[in-house]
């Protein structure tokens, strides 16, 4: 018999000390439960029944109690912190609590929906020491990735156990619970579950306290301080935890503290507690956060010590001995800087994407404010054009185009422009994040500013003729200085519109020319300079025969008639040639008198402005080729170009609208930042031609090489991911996604089909062709176009047999939204691969491994195929994924798949009294109100291939999952709902459109009002499952009916029985109708 003579009572501390005779006592921690502090009651009430049960009696409760007992003698007493943290945790949990109706809408995932506070409630019901250990879990989850945090836990648990045993061996006395905890196993898998639950809670709390967290991180990111400098992992972690607990306890008690190390800053960011701060460097700043849990007024001072390290932010370096199966300890250094450790909301991701985008523009994107203002202004111009009825603007902004990358980035740019204060600071950090770490995220664009800077082709978006000339003269001045040319070697050609859509080329000096000497009042003379114009007055051009022969002989030796060459050239372009250098539309021309009156009016205005004028018709100008011209000036003495001149080549501008030309063999190169400055200035201070903006952008996107352009593929990928994440308000993405090249992801590669329509690949005509030129084409109306549906309803093919490709538009849809703008149409495996990449920030999973996946759990989110959460009558797209806040309680990314052959209850002969066979009386009702769907797991799991790392933790796996239907607690069947999207035996009765008379139904239809009645279905030709309005029962009944091999017909809410009668007659097999 064991002697109790060595028991030493320790009731004051709530413990017993034990002699060696009791050293092997096995303490059952699952039975140890204490009442949670009242401040934590809001956490418990927000949990689902199954989560609360797990927290109070399940594995997480056992883990919390073991850890609390193991470390309790190493932790300080912190009653104030416990109360403050409980108050904050309850506030966060209650903000996200679900009522019974909201929880039920998640169907089979109802028990897993809601904020995952399971480990927190497990700690709260396991004692104050367990709460402190939960706070440590939050600190480690904030600083380290899951494999690293788990490795730290394994090491400190092992070291603490060794420490307890060593103390017991030395003194023969130990704390009962601590000694028992030291003797019990705590497998790595259980530690991983503990870490995963704390990590999920951290993400949930970050979302609820986002505003306060952003303000805190703006300060913490600028602090350069280590958590501590200890190189022993166990000692470093325990010192960090104890310092943080002690200092935050003092702050809660109203005692101001100094942040001499990074542990307290790490703790505050992990525990979502926000005391008032005094920031010393770079200048004294008081930050009032007004957190009510610090009502006593404790203030934390930051920055008293000068930084002694180069790393930014709060950082921590530890040797991890249990990270890999083999090898020396891995020294890992991490920081809580937001650009390295944070998760991003969708809006934050788009801000960072803007940074990556303009970084790829090089010098053109160096000015963040002007670059983003241009993006926002350009899209605003398109919206205004659409409101005014411009079809091309509507194509780019309405319908499916509302989900385009252009719309998303423009919206993000606009949010940046209107932000201010802390929000602007945060956005600037996100832009910098994208610039620095997102250099490969979008790939390298073919040209900056979406290709708008090509030799100044954007000039023609300016609505005013005079403003175009003004801008070109600014460029011409810079060009002349760079090229060292005078006014006779450079000029402007611009298109002047006449009445009735007719136009003619006119000319202007680019830089002022010398008009001669002018005598001043003192008798001296000086040179004068002014501009000159050659305007069209309505006269026929005067052609000099000798000059015409000169051109024929020198330029076109093989052409017999220059006039015939010009006629044939313009006939091919659809224009009517009138005289050398003049083209016009096909409508009736204005009278010569009207043109001359316009000439005189403009001449008067220009003369008043100090600009001389000549008739354009008095010059012999050859305009045959768009890129270069030979010019000889027949009249106009005293002005530049008044004699036979050289050939001129296009240099800058819109070549068919308004452009600069210089003498041949003169080169001019304008940098991208100079061109961007001009483009930005047009949108900032000039009138814009909305039609021209829409036309130019639409055509450039229409013929973009989407299949080979990595930048466009990445932009389409962003719009695809954003379209999905917009349905998940609480979801976030890992910041490390910015370091990946999206265009090379497996799910993107599988979206590009092997065949691309040649219409999309037609080569551009000419080496310097720009889509801003040659825009004189008929406008089609939206009514004339084939509408693109909001989402392409593409049936999901068998992935095991063939590759999945994005459906390309047919040729008759070339006038719809350009493919370059559209998000990818994803299959279900592609959608899950996309979500996994953005969730993890690093895992590029082959969609071929995810063929049977129906849901994915990661962190604080469950992503579910829409077929599992909707009435089966409502058709869903293969890639339609819905989000549920919650998780299944497993670490890493877990993909859920149903079993290949789910089981269905076998009806025994003694259950025949429970099966009723009633003839349908015309009443659709719900006889399955006691039906519920449940989630459980088998032990079958398969790792996902994400590359070999040597690590000990499984980061992604496929888990066999049972989606089960129960009635009154009795199991009925396990479901394979994936058959609802592919089954050939499933059909849907369309809603009646012919207005049949009501009241007629199938006379031989038998009702099925119980699950036994469905499993043991009658042999009648047609049977009706009556589960009207109960989408979960209808979902289960459809799956079971298909599994049993019946022809299954889904009925709408408003059934036309005459239509059903006609429809059912088309089948010769037994029918189960789901009503």
mmCIF file with all atom_site columns, N, CA and C in Angstrom, residues 672-706:
data_model
loop_
_atom_site.group_PDB
_atom_site.id
_atom_site.type_symbol
_atom_site.label_atom_id
_atom_site.label_alt_id
_atom_site.label_comp_id
_atom_site.label_asym_id
_atom_site.label_entity_id
_atom_site.label_seq_id
_atom_site.pdbx_PDB_ins_code
_atom_site.Cartn_x
_atom_site.Cartn_y
_atom_site.Cartn_z
_atom_site.occupancy
_atom_site.B_iso_or_equiv
_atom_site.pdbx_formal_charge
_atom_site.auth_seq_id
_atom_site.auth_comp_id
_atom_site.auth_asym_id
_atom_site.auth_atom_id
_atom_site.pdbx_PDB_model_num
ATOM 1   N N  . UNK A 1 672 ? 10.219  57.196 -70.810 1.00 0.00 ? 672 UNK A N  1
ATOM 2   C CA . UNK A 1 672 ? 8.872   56.828 -70.394 1.00 0.00 ? 672 UNK A CA 1
ATOM 3   C C  . UNK A 1 672 ? 8.327   57.764 -69.332 1.00 0.00 ? 672 UNK A C  1
ATOM 4   N N  . UNK A 1 673 ? 9.209   58.293 -68.467 1.00 0.00 ? 673 UNK A N  1
ATOM 5   C CA . UNK A 1 673 ? 8.697   59.203 -67.445 1.00 0.00 ? 673 UNK A CA 1
ATOM 6   C C  . UNK A 1 673 ? 8.270   60.527 -68.049 1.00 0.00 ? 673 UNK A C  1
ATOM 7   N N  . UNK A 1 674 ? 8.955   60.960 -69.125 1.00 0.00 ? 674 UNK A N  1
ATOM 8   C CA . UNK A 1 674 ? 8.533   62.192 -69.799 1.00 0.00 ? 674 UNK A CA 1
ATOM 9   C C  . UNK A 1 674 ? 7.194   61.989 -70.496 1.00 0.00 ? 674 UNK A C  1
ATOM 10  N N  . UNK A 1 675 ? 7.041   60.843 -71.169 1.00 0.00 ? 675 UNK A N  1
ATOM 11  C CA . UNK A 1 675 ? 5.763   60.564 -71.823 1.00 0.00 ? 675 UNK A CA 1
ATOM 12  C C  . UNK A 1 675 ? 4.651   60.412 -70.796 1.00 0.00 ? 675 UNK A C  1
ATOM 13  N N  . UNK A 1 676 ? 4.952   59.738 -69.684 1.00 0.00 ? 676 UNK A N  1
ATOM 14  C CA . UNK A 1 676 ? 3.946   59.567 -68.641 1.00 0.00 ? 676 UNK A CA 1
ATOM 15  C C  . UNK A 1 676 ? 3.529   60.899 -68.052 1.00 0.00 ? 676 UNK A C  1
ATOM 16  N N  . UNK A 1 677 ? 4.489   61.794 -67.865 1.00 0.00 ? 677 UNK A N  1
ATOM 17  C CA . UNK A 1 677 ? 4.164   63.121 -67.342 1.00 0.00 ? 677 UNK A CA 1
ATOM 18  C C  . UNK A 1 677 ? 3.191   63.841 -68.263 1.00 0.00 ? 677 UNK A C  1
ATOM 19  N N  . UNK A 1 678 ? 3.414   63.724 -69.568 1.00 0.00 ? 678 UNK A N  1
ATOM 20  C CA . UNK A 1 678 ? 2.497   64.338 -70.536 1.00 0.00 ? 678 UNK A CA 1
ATOM 21  C C  . UNK A 1 678 ? 1.118   63.699 -70.467 1.00 0.00 ? 678 UNK A C  1
ATOM 22  N N  . UNK A 1 679 ? 1.091   62.366 -70.420 1.00 0.00 ? 679 UNK A N  1
ATOM 23  C CA . UNK A 1 679 ? -0.189  61.665 -70.361 1.00 0.00 ? 679 UNK A CA 1
ATOM 24  C C  . UNK A 1 679 ? -0.962  62.056 -69.105 1.00 0.00 ? 679 UNK A C  1
ATOM 25  N N  . UNK A 1 680 ? -0.268  62.060 -67.975 1.00 0.00 ? 680 UNK A N  1
ATOM 26  C CA . UNK A 1 680 ? -0.936  62.417 -66.726 1.00 0.00 ? 680 UNK A CA 1
ATOM 27  C C  . UNK A 1 680 ? -1.454  63.848 -66.775 1.00 0.00 ? 680 UNK A C  1
ATOM 28  N N  . UNK A 1 681 ? -0.659  64.744 -67.378 1.00 0.00 ? 681 UNK A N  1
ATOM 29  C CA . UNK A 1 681 ? -1.071  66.158 -67.434 1.00 0.00 ? 681 UNK A CA 1
ATOM 30  C C  . UNK A 1 681 ? -2.325  66.334 -68.283 1.00 0.00 ? 681 UNK A C  1
ATOM 31  N N  . UNK A 1 682 ? -2.493  65.492 -69.300 1.00 0.00 ? 682 UNK A N  1
ATOM 32  C CA . UNK A 1 682 ? -3.697  65.589 -70.145 1.00 0.00 ? 682 UNK A CA 1
ATOM 33  C C  . UNK A 1 682 ? -4.940  65.310 -69.307 1.00 0.00 ? 682 UNK A C  1
ATOM 34  N N  . UNK A 1 683 ? -4.880  64.279 -68.483 1.00 0.00 ? 683 UNK A N  1
ATOM 35  C CA . UNK A 1 683 ? -6.049  63.933 -67.655 1.00 0.00 ? 683 UNK A CA 1
ATOM 36  C C  . UNK A 1 683 ? -6.226  64.906 -66.489 1.00 0.00 ? 683 UNK A C  1
ATOM 37  N N  . UNK A 1 684 ? -5.163  65.619 -66.146 1.00 0.00 ? 684 UNK A N  1
ATOM 38  C CA . UNK A 1 684 ? -5.248  66.535 -65.009 1.00 0.00 ? 684 UNK A CA 1
ATOM 39  C C  . UNK A 1 684 ? -5.699  67.939 -65.400 1.00 0.00 ? 684 UNK A C  1
ATOM 40  N N  . UNK A 1 685 ? -5.448  68.354 -66.656 1.00 0.00 ? 685 UNK A N  1
ATOM 41  C CA . UNK A 1 685 ? -5.743  69.743 -66.962 1.00 0.00 ? 685 UNK A CA 1
ATOM 42  C C  . UNK A 1 685 ? -6.301  70.029 -68.337 1.00 0.00 ? 685 UNK A C  1
ATOM 43  N N  . UNK A 1 686 ? -6.636  68.998 -69.092 1.00 0.00 ? 686 UNK A N  1
ATOM 44  C CA . UNK A 1 686 ? -7.144  69.217 -70.449 1.00 0.00 ? 686 UNK A CA 1
ATOM 45  C C  . UNK A 1 686 ? -8.512  68.559 -70.600 1.00 0.00 ? 686 UNK A C  1
ATOM 46  N N  . UNK A 1 687 ? -9.237  68.998 -71.634 1.00 0.00 ? 687 UNK A N  1
ATOM 47  C CA . UNK A 1 687 ? -10.508 68.360 -71.946 1.00 0.00 ? 687 UNK A CA 1
ATOM 48  C C  . UNK A 1 687 ? -10.245 67.049 -72.674 1.00 0.00 ? 687 UNK A C  1
ATOM 49  N N  . UNK A 1 688 ? -11.046 66.020 -72.362 1.00 0.00 ? 688 UNK A N  1
ATOM 50  C CA . UNK A 1 688 ? -10.809 64.665 -72.857 1.00 0.00 ? 688 UNK A CA 1
ATOM 51  C C  . UNK A 1 688 ? -11.927 64.255 -73.803 1.00 0.00 ? 688 UNK A C  1
ATOM 52  N N  . UNK A 1 689 ? -11.547 63.602 -74.890 1.00 0.00 ? 689 UNK A N  1
ATOM 53  C CA . UNK A 1 689 ? -12.511 63.019 -75.821 1.00 0.00 ? 689 UNK A CA 1
ATOM 54  C C  . UNK A 1 689 ? -12.859 61.620 -75.306 1.00 0.00 ? 689 UNK A C  1
ATOM 55  N N  . UNK A 1 690 ? -14.022 61.491 -74.655 1.00 0.00 ? 690 UNK A N  1
ATOM 56  C CA . UNK A 1 690 ? -14.392 60.222 -74.014 1.00 0.00 ? 690 UNK A CA 1
ATOM 57  C C  . UNK A 1 690 ? -14.528 59.088 -75.023 1.00 0.00 ? 690 UNK A C  1
ATOM 58  N N  . UNK A 1 691 ? -15.039 59.395 -76.210 1.00 0.00 ? 691 UNK A N  1
ATOM 59  C CA . UNK A 1 691 ? -15.180 58.379 -77.241 1.00 0.00 ? 691 UNK A CA 1
ATOM 60  C C  . UNK A 1 691 ? -13.815 57.845 -77.656 1.00 0.00 ? 691 UNK A C  1
ATOM 61  N N  . UNK A 1 692 ? -12.845 58.740 -77.802 1.00 0.00 ? 692 UNK A N  1
ATOM 62  C CA . UNK A 1 692 ? -11.523 58.326 -78.248 1.00 0.00 ? 692 UNK A CA 1
ATOM 63  C C  . UNK A 1 692 ? -10.830 57.480 -77.184 1.00 0.00 ? 692 UNK A C  1
ATOM 64  N N  . UNK A 1 693 ? -11.008 57.834 -75.910 1.00 0.00 ? 693 UNK A N  1
ATOM 65  C CA . UNK A 1 693 ? -10.418 57.043 -74.836 1.00 0.00 ? 693 UNK A CA 1
ATOM 66  C C  . UNK A 1 693 ? -10.972 55.620 -74.866 1.00 0.00 ? 693 UNK A C  1
ATOM 67  N N  . UNK A 1 694 ? -12.282 55.499 -74.959 1.00 0.00 ? 694 UNK A N  1
ATOM 68  C CA . UNK A 1 694 ? -12.914 54.176 -74.973 1.00 0.00 ? 694 UNK A CA 1
ATOM 69  C C  . UNK A 1 694 ? -12.507 53.381 -76.208 1.00 0.00 ? 694 UNK A C  1
ATOM 70  N N  . UNK A 1 695 ? -12.488 54.033 -77.362 1.00 0.00 ? 695 UNK A N  1
ATOM 71  C CA . UNK A 1 695 ? -12.147 53.332 -78.601 1.00 0.00 ? 695 UNK A CA 1
ATOM 72  C C  . UNK A 1 695 ? -10.715 52.828 -78.570 1.00 0.00 ? 695 UNK A C  1
ATOM 73  N N  . UNK A 1 696 ? -9.815  53.680 -78.109 1.00 0.00 ? 696 UNK A N  1
ATOM 74  C CA . UNK A 1 696 ? -8.406  53.298 -78.079 1.00 0.00 ? 696 UNK A CA 1
ATOM 75  C C  . UNK A 1 696 ? -8.173  52.130 -77.130 1.00 0.00 ? 696 UNK A C  1
ATOM 76  N N  . UNK A 1 697 ? -8.735  52.217 -75.944 1.00 0.00 ? 697 UNK A N  1
ATOM 77  C CA . UNK A 1 697 ? -8.521  51.158 -74.964 1.00 0.00 ? 697 UNK A CA 1
ATOM 78  C C  . UNK A 1 697 ? -9.200  49.861 -75.392 1.00 0.00 ? 697 UNK A C  1
ATOM 79  N N  . UNK A 1 698 ? -10.408 49.973 -75.944 1.00 0.00 ? 698 UNK A N  1
ATOM 80  C CA . UNK A 1 698 ? -11.136 48.770 -76.363 1.00 0.00 ? 698 UNK A CA 1
ATOM 81  C C  . UNK A 1 698 ? -10.384 48.020 -77.450 1.00 0.00 ? 698 UNK A C  1
ATOM 82  N N  . UNK A 1 699 ? -9.853  48.737 -78.417 1.00 0.00 ? 699 UNK A N  1
ATOM 83  C CA . UNK A 1 699 ? -9.157  48.052 -79.513 1.00 0.00 ? 699 UNK A CA 1
ATOM 84  C C  . UNK A 1 699 ? -7.826  47.480 -79.057 1.00 0.00 ? 699 UNK A C  1
ATOM 85  N N  . UNK A 1 700 ? -7.119  48.177 -78.184 1.00 0.00 ? 700 UNK A N  1
ATOM 86  C CA . UNK A 1 700 ? -5.843  47.643 -77.709 1.00 0.00 ? 700 UNK A CA 1
ATOM 87  C C  . UNK A 1 700 ? -6.058  46.356 -76.905 1.00 0.00 ? 700 UNK A C  1
ATOM 88  N N  . UNK A 1 701 ? -7.154  46.296 -76.130 1.00 0.00 ? 701 UNK A N  1
ATOM 89  C CA . UNK A 1 701 ? -7.455  45.086 -75.366 1.00 0.00 ? 701 UNK A CA 1
ATOM 90  C C  . UNK A 1 701 ? -8.045  43.988 -76.240 1.00 0.00 ? 701 UNK A C  1
ATOM 91  N N  . UNK A 1 702 ? -8.785  44.392 -77.262 1.00 0.00 ? 702 UNK A N  1
ATOM 92  C CA . UNK A 1 702 ? -9.441  43.416 -78.124 1.00 0.00 ? 702 UNK A CA 1
ATOM 93  C C  . UNK A 1 702 ? -8.430  42.482 -78.772 1.00 0.00 ? 702 UNK A C  1
ATOM 94  N N  . UNK A 1 703 ? -7.311  43.027 -79.195 1.00 0.00 ? 703 UNK A N  1
ATOM 95  C CA . UNK A 1 703 ? -6.339  42.227 -79.937 1.00 0.00 ? 703 UNK A CA 1
ATOM 96  C C  . UNK A 1 703 ? -5.074  41.957 -79.125 1.00 0.00 ? 703 UNK A C  1
ATOM 97  N N  . UNK A 1 704 ? -5.178  42.039 -77.811 1.00 0.00 ? 704 UNK A N  1
ATOM 98  C CA . UNK A 1 704 ? -4.041  41.729 -76.958 1.00 0.00 ? 704 UNK A CA 1
ATOM 99  C C  . UNK A 1 704 ? -3.734  40.230 -77.011 1.00 0.00 ? 704 UNK A C  1
ATOM 100 N N  . UNK A 1 705 ? -2.474  39.886 -76.886 1.00 0.00 ? 705 UNK A N  1
ATOM 101 C CA . UNK A 1 705 ? -2.047  38.488 -76.942 1.00 0.00 ? 705 UNK A CA 1
ATOM 102 C C  . UNK A 1 705 ? -2.155  37.860 -75.549 1.00 0.00 ? 705 UNK A C  1
ATOM 103 N N  . UNK A 1 706 ? -3.364  37.555 -75.137 1.00 0.00 ? 706 UNK A N  1
ATOM 104 C CA . UNK A 1 706 ? -3.606  37.059 -73.793 1.00 0.00 ? 706 UNK A CA 1
ATOM 105 C C  . UNK A 1 706 ? -2.912  35.717 -73.565 1.00 0.00 ? 706 UNK A C  1
#
